[in-house]
XYZ file of C-alpha atoms in Angstrom:
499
model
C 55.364 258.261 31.864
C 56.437 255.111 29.686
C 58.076 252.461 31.714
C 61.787 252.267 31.281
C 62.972 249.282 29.067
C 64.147 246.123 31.420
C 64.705 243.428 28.964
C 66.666 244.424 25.245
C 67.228 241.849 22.426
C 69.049 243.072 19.533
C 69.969 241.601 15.991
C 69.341 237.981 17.417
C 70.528 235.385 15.176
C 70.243 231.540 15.151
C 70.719 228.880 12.602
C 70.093 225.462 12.742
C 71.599 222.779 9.490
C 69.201 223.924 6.430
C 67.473 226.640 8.172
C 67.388 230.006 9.168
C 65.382 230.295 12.545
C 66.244 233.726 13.632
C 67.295 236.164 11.516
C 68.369 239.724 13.339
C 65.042 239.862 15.543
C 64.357 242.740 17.974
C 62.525 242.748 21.360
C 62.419 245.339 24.235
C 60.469 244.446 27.174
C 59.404 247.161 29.571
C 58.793 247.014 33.585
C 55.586 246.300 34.553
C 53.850 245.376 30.933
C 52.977 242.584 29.187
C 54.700 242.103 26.129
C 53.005 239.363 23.446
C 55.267 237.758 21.092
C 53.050 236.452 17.828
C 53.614 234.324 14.269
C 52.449 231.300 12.841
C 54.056 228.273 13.966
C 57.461 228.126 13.001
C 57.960 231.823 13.008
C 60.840 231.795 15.231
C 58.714 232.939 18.751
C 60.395 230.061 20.792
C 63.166 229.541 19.506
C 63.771 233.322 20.553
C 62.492 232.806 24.084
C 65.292 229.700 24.311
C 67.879 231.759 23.188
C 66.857 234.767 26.069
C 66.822 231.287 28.709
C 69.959 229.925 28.069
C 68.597 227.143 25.954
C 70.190 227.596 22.700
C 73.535 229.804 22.207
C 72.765 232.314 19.585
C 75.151 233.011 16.461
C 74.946 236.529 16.982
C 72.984 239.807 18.292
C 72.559 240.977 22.411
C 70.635 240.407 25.085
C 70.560 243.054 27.964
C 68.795 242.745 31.350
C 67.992 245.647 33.467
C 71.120 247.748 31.667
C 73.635 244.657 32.186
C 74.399 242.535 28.813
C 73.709 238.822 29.640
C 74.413 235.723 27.776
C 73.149 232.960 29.508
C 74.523 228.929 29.037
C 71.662 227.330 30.493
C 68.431 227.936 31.904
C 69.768 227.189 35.876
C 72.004 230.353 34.996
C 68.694 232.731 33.730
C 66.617 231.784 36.064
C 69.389 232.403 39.412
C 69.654 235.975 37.146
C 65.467 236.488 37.177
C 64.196 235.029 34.258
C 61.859 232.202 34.219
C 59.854 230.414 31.716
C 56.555 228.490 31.180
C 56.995 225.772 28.859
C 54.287 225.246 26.366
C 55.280 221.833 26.379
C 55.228 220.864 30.138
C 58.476 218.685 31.372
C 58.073 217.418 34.757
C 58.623 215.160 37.325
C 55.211 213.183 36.711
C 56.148 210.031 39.332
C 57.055 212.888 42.097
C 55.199 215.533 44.232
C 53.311 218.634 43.632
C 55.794 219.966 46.219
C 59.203 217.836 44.572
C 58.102 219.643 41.091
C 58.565 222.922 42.058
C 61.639 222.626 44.067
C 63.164 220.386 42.355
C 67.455 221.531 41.707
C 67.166 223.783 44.727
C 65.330 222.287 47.595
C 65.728 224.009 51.289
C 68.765 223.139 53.413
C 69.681 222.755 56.888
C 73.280 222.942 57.717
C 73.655 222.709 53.153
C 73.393 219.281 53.415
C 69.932 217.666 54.717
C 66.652 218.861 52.424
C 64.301 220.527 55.185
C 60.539 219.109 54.367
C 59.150 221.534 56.451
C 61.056 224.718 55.079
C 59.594 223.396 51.364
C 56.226 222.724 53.254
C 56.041 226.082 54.668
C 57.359 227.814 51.134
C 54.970 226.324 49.245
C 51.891 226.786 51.382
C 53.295 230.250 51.258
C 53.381 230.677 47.174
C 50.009 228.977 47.127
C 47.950 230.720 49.107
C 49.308 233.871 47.330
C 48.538 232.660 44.041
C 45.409 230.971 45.301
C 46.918 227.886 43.855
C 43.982 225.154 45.256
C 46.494 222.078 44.648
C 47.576 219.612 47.450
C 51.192 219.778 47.722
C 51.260 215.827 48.032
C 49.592 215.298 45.090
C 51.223 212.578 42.399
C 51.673 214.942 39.240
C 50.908 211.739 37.309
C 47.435 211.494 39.037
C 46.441 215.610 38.192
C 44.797 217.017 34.846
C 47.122 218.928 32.486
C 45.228 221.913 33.535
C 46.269 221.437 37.047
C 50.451 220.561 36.077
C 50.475 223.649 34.127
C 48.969 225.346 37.204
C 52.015 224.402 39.166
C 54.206 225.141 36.694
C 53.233 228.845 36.416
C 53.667 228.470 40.251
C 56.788 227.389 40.146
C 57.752 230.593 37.345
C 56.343 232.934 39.697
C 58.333 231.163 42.877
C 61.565 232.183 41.604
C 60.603 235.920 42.148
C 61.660 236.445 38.513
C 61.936 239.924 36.807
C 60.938 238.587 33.392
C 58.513 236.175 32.694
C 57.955 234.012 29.466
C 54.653 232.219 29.336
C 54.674 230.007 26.046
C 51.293 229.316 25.077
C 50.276 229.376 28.959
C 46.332 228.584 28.750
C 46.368 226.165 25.651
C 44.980 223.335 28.440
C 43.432 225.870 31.143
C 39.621 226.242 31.476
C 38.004 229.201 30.929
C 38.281 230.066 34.932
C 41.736 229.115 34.782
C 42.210 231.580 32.363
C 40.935 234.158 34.639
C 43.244 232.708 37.506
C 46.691 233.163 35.437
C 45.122 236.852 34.514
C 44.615 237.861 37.758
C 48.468 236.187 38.660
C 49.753 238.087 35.610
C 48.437 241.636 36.668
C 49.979 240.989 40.722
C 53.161 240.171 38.414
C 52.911 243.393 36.164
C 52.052 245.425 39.704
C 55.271 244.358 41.079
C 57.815 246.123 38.049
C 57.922 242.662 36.645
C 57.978 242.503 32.374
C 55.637 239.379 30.959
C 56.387 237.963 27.503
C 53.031 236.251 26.764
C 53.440 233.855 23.490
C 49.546 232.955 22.354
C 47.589 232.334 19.510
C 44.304 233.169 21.265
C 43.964 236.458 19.649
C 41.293 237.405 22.388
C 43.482 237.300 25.177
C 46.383 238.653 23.510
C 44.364 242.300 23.071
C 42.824 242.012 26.566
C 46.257 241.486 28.824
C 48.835 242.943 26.537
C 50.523 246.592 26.475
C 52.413 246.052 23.462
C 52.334 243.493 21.086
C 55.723 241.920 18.743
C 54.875 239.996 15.653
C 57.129 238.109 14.070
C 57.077 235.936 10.308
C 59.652 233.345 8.927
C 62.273 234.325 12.113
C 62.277 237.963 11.297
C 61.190 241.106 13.450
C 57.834 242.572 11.435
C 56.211 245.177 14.070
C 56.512 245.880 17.576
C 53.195 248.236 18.244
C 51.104 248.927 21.433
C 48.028 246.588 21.644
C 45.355 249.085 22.329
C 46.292 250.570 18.533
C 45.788 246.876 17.011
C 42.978 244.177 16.136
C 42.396 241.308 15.340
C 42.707 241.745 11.265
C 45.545 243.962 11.551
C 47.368 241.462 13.806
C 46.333 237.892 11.907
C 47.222 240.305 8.450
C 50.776 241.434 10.148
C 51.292 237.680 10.612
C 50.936 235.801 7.716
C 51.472 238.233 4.985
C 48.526 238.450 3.641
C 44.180 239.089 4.489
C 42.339 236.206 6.362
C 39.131 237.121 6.295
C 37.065 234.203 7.880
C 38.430 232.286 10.427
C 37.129 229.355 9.735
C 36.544 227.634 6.123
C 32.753 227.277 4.324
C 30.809 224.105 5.572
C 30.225 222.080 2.377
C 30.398 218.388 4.194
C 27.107 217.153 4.185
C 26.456 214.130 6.406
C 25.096 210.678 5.311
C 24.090 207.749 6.717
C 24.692 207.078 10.256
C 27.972 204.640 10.657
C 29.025 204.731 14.340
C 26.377 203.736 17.292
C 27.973 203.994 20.262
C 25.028 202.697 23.035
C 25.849 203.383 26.933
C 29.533 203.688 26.719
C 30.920 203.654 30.044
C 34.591 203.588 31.641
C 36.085 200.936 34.047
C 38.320 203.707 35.721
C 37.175 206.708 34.863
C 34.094 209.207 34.886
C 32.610 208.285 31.884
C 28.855 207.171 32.486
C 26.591 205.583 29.912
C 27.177 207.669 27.044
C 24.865 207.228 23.642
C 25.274 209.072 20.585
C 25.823 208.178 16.726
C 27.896 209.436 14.223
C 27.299 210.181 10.319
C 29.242 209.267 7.187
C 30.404 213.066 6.447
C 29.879 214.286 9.581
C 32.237 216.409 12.078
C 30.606 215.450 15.647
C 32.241 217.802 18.634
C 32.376 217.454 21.808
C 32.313 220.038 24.133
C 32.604 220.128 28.307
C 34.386 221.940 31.018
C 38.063 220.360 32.125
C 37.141 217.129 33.270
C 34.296 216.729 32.077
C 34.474 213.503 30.253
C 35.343 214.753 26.543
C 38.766 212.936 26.287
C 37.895 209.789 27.783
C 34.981 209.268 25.363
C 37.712 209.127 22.722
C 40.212 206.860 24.839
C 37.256 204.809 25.389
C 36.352 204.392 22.020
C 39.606 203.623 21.158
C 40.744 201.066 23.385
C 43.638 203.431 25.204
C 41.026 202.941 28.538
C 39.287 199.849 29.589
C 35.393 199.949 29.073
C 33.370 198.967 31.788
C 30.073 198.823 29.941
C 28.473 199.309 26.487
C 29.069 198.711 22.684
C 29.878 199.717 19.825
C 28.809 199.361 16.502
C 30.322 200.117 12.822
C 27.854 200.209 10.067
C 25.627 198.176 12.193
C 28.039 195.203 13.085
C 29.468 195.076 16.665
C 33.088 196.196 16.867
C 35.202 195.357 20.771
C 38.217 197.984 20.479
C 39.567 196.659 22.833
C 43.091 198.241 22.470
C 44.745 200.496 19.991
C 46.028 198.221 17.877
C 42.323 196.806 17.205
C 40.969 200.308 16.619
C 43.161 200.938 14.247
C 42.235 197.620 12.703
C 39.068 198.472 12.725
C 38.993 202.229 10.914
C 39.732 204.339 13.998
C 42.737 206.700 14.295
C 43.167 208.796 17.649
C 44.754 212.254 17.262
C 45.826 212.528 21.019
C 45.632 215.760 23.078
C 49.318 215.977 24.590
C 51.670 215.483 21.591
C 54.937 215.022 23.474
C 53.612 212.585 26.074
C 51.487 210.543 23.698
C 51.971 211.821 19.834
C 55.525 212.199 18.787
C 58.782 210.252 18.969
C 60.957 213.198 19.792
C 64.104 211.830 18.807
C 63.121 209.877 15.554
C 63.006 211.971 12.424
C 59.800 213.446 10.483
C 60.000 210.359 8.052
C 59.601 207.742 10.964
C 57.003 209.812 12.953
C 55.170 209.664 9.304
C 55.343 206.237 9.017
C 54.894 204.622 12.429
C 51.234 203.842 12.254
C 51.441 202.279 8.587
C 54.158 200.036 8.667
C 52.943 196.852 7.531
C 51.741 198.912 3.960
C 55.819 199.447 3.629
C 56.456 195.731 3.696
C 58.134 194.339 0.878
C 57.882 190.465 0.781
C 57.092 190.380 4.458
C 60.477 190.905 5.420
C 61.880 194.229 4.800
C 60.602 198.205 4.401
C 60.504 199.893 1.085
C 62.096 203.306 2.090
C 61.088 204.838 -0.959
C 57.197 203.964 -0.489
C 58.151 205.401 3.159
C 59.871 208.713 1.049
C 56.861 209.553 -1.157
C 54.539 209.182 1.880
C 55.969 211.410 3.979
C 56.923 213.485 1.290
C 52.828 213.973 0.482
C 52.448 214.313 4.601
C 54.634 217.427 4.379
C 53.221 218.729 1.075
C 49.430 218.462 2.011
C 49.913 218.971 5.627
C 52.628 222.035 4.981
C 55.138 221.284 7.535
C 57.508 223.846 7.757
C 60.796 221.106 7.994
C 64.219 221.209 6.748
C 63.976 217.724 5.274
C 62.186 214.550 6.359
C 65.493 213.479 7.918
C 64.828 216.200 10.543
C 64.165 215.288 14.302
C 60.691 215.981 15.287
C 60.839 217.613 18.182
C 63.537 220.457 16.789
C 59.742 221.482 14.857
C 57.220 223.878 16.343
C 54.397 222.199 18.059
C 52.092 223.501 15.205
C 54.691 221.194 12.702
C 54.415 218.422 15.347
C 50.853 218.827 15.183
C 50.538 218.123 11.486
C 53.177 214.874 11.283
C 50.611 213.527 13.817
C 47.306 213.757 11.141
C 50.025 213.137 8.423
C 50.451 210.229 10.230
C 47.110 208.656 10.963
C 45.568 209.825 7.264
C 48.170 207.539 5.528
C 46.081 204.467 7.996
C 42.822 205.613 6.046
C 40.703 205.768 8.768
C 36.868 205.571 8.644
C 36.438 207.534 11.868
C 39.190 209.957 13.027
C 38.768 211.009 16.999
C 41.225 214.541 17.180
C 41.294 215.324 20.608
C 42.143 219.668 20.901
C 43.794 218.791 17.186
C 44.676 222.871 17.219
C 45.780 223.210 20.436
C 49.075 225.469 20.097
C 48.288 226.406 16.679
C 48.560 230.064 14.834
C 45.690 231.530 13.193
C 46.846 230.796 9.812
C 47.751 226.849 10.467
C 44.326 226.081 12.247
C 42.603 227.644 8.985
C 44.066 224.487 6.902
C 43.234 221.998 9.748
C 39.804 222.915 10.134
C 40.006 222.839 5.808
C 41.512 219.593 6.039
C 38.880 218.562 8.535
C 36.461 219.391 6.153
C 37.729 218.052 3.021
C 37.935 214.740 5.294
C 34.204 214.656 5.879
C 33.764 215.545 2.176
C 35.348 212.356 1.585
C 33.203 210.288 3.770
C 35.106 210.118 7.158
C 33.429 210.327 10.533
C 34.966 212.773 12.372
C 34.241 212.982 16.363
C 36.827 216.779 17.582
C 36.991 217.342 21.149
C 38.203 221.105 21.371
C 37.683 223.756 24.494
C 37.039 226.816 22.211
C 33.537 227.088 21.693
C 34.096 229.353 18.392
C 35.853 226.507 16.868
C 33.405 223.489 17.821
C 30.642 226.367 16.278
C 32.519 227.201 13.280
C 33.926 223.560 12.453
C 31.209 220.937 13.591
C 27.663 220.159 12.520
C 26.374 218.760 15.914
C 27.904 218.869 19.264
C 27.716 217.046 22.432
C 28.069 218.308 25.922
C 29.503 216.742 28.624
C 28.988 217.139 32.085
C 30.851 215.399 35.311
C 31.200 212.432 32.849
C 27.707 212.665 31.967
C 26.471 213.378 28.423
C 24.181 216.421 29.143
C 22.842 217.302 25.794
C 23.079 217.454 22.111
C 22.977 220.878 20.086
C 22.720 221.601 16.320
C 25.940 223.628 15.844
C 24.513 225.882 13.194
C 21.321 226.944 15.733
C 22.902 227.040 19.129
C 25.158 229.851 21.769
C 27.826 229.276 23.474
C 25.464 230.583 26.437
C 23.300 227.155 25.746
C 26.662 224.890 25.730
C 27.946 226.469 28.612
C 24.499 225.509 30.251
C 24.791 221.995 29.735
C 28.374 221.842 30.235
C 27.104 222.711 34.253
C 24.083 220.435 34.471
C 26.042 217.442 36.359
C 28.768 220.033 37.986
């Protein structure tokens, strides 16, 4: 017997100055299923799950819960009615507790005035150990891997014993076990009569958890079907409008001369332990590990966003400090970071001055002012070869989709001309259609010459984008592999070895 229908959303509407963003979308959740909203970036998926959470007030259409229409004004009021929502982009608390995090706006009582630390002790022990959540409550959330925060965030969903639950783009920084942990949480959710909207571009785990699967293109509704009657073509075709045959884009780089040594590379405070590797003119080096493993701070290292304790580095042969960002950049290097909010974007400065920001002293004009038109027809060729999907270049970032955010960021450091461009998960959040032109852009990049070194946690990409790839282990380089003649059994191997 089908399960009855416990969330409705009909003829949704929302508009934002210059744009469209939702255009009479339809959505009916069911108890106890998972429901997985898809479309490229910018195809309204968000933007609909902030209009269900009291986010944004929507111009027009219905939302009813469990038979009663709703129209929530902020997210306090949906989730006190039973909807909750895991950001894709976490916002916490980071200079608070584990504990502070996830009761933070409705901490325990005694008497309604004094917070009880051992009713919010007990409580979360209590969630915890149900969701075998392995996370001190003490913990700094500063201190813990993304991995970890989004761990307790899906804790803190769960904690409000919600009857809908979004997850936006839920494993984008989880390891592969991870993955398995938020399944296995997920199914005890869908047990209980709860309805899961699961937003993901990891095809893969959209056809194993789902029941029925929503796609949606340029804010409009294009088919609602059951996921066990889809794959992967039908869905990617459904999606952008059109065939994608190969994921990823034909190899045609071909690697020169070597023009990065990096010799013993090691990190004042962090894992990273005597690393040695080189890099080719042409050449897209990745980097592969489990979480933790090392992979980012190689980058930060190289970079000068950590200190070094140990080792050096050479370009074309001639010793090079990077000692700080500012000297990197100096020096050929550009950093694509992996959290965009925390580290990438200025979310309240517009798509022209997140364009611009790295290349500033290029826009001088008699070493006193900025040429704004230079700045113009350089962001203008940012959004043109990077196809941001963007009202106008006056826009505010962060009203983009993180797959928009994504490419203002490269936009951003390809206007430096970099020599060797570190992209640290560079299509993390990103639909099937926009990591196609990444890992094309990626390519045309090496075809120019660049050094590329891509830190990514899909295996499938690092195989189908790089043309060697290093594995690191408890901050450890374990191996090197030929991407063209390894498995991901082998990288997996290595990825282990110092475990």
């Amino acid at each position: 017997m089908e399960q009855p229908a416990l969330l409705e959303m009909r003829g949704i509407t929302k508009e934002f100055p210059g744009v469209k963003a939702l255009d009479g979308v339809n959505l009916t959740v069911r108890a106890g299923t998972v429901h997985a909203l898809m479309g490229e970036n910018g195809a309204g998926k968000s933007t609909l799950m902030k209009c269900l959470f009291g986010i944004y007030s929507r111009d027009g259409g219905t939302i009813t819960l469990d038979g009663k229409e709703v129209n929530f004004k902020s997210a306090k009021e949906a989730l006190e009615n039973g909807v909750a929502m895991v950001h894709q982009e976490l916002n916490q608390a980071l200079t608070r507790s584990v504990q502070d995090n996830l009761w933070l706006g409705r901490y325990p009582k005694v008497g309604g005035l004094m917070v009880s630390e051992r009713i919010m002790a007990q409580r979360t022990k209590e969630i915890f150990e149900q969701l075998e959540v392995n996370v001190n409550p003490k913990t700094i959330m500063s201190t813990m891997p993304v991995s970890q925060r989004q761990m307790v965030e899906i804790a803190k969903a769960v904690s409000y014993d919600a009857k809908i639950v979004v997850f936006d783009e839920p494993t984008s920084s989880l390891t592969e076990s991870e993955v398995e942990h938020l399944f296995r949480i997920i199914n005890m959710l869908r047990d209980k009569g709860c309805g899961i909207i699961y937003i993901s571009h990891k095809m893969e785990e959209i056809l194993r958890i789902s029941d029925d699967v929503t796609i949606m293109r340029d804010g409009t509704w294009v088919a609602t079907r059951p996921a066990k009657e889809l794959t992967m073509d039908e869905i990617i075709k459904l999606m952008v409008g059109r065939e994608l045959t190969n994921r990823f884009p034909a190899k045609t780089n071909e690697p020169g001369e070597v023009i990065l040594d990096v010799e013993n590379l090691s990190g004042k405070y962090t894992r990273l332990k005597e690393a040695s590797f080189h890099l080719r003119k042409g050449e897209i080096l990745g980097i592969a590990g489990l979480d933790g493993s090392g992979r980012t701070e190689v980058l930060e290292n190289l970079f000068g966003v950590m200190t070094k304790e140990s080792g050096t580095i050479k370009l074309h042969g001639k010793e090079i400090k990077n000692r700080t960002p500012r000297e990197s950049i100096k020096n050929g290097f550009a950093l694509l970071t992996e959290e965009r909010r925390a580290t990438g974007i200025f979310g309240i400065r517009d798509i022209k001055e997140n364009t611009v920001i790295s290349n500033l002293k290029s826009y001088l004009l008699g070493g006193i002012c900025l040429s704004d038109k230079k700045m113009k027809e350089d962001t203008d060729w940012a959004i043109q070869a990077m196809h941001i999907k963007t009202p106008s270049q006056s826009t505010q970032i962060r009203s983009l989709s993180g797959g928009n955010q994504q490419k203002v960021i490269i936009g951003r450091w390809l206007l430096t001309k970099p020599e060797v461009l570190l992209l640290d998960e560079p299509t993390r959040g990103i639909d099937v259609g926009a990591k196609y032109e990444i890992y094309q852009l990626i390519i045309d990049l090496a075809n120019q010459g660049k050094g590329i070194i891509m830190v990514s946690s899909e295996m499938p990409e690092l195989l189908g984008v790089c043309d060697r790839i290093l594995v690191m282990s408890g901050g450890r380089l374990a191996g090197e592999v030929d991407a063209r003649n390894t498995s991901q059994e082998e990288i997996l191997t290595l990825a282990a070895k110092y475990v």
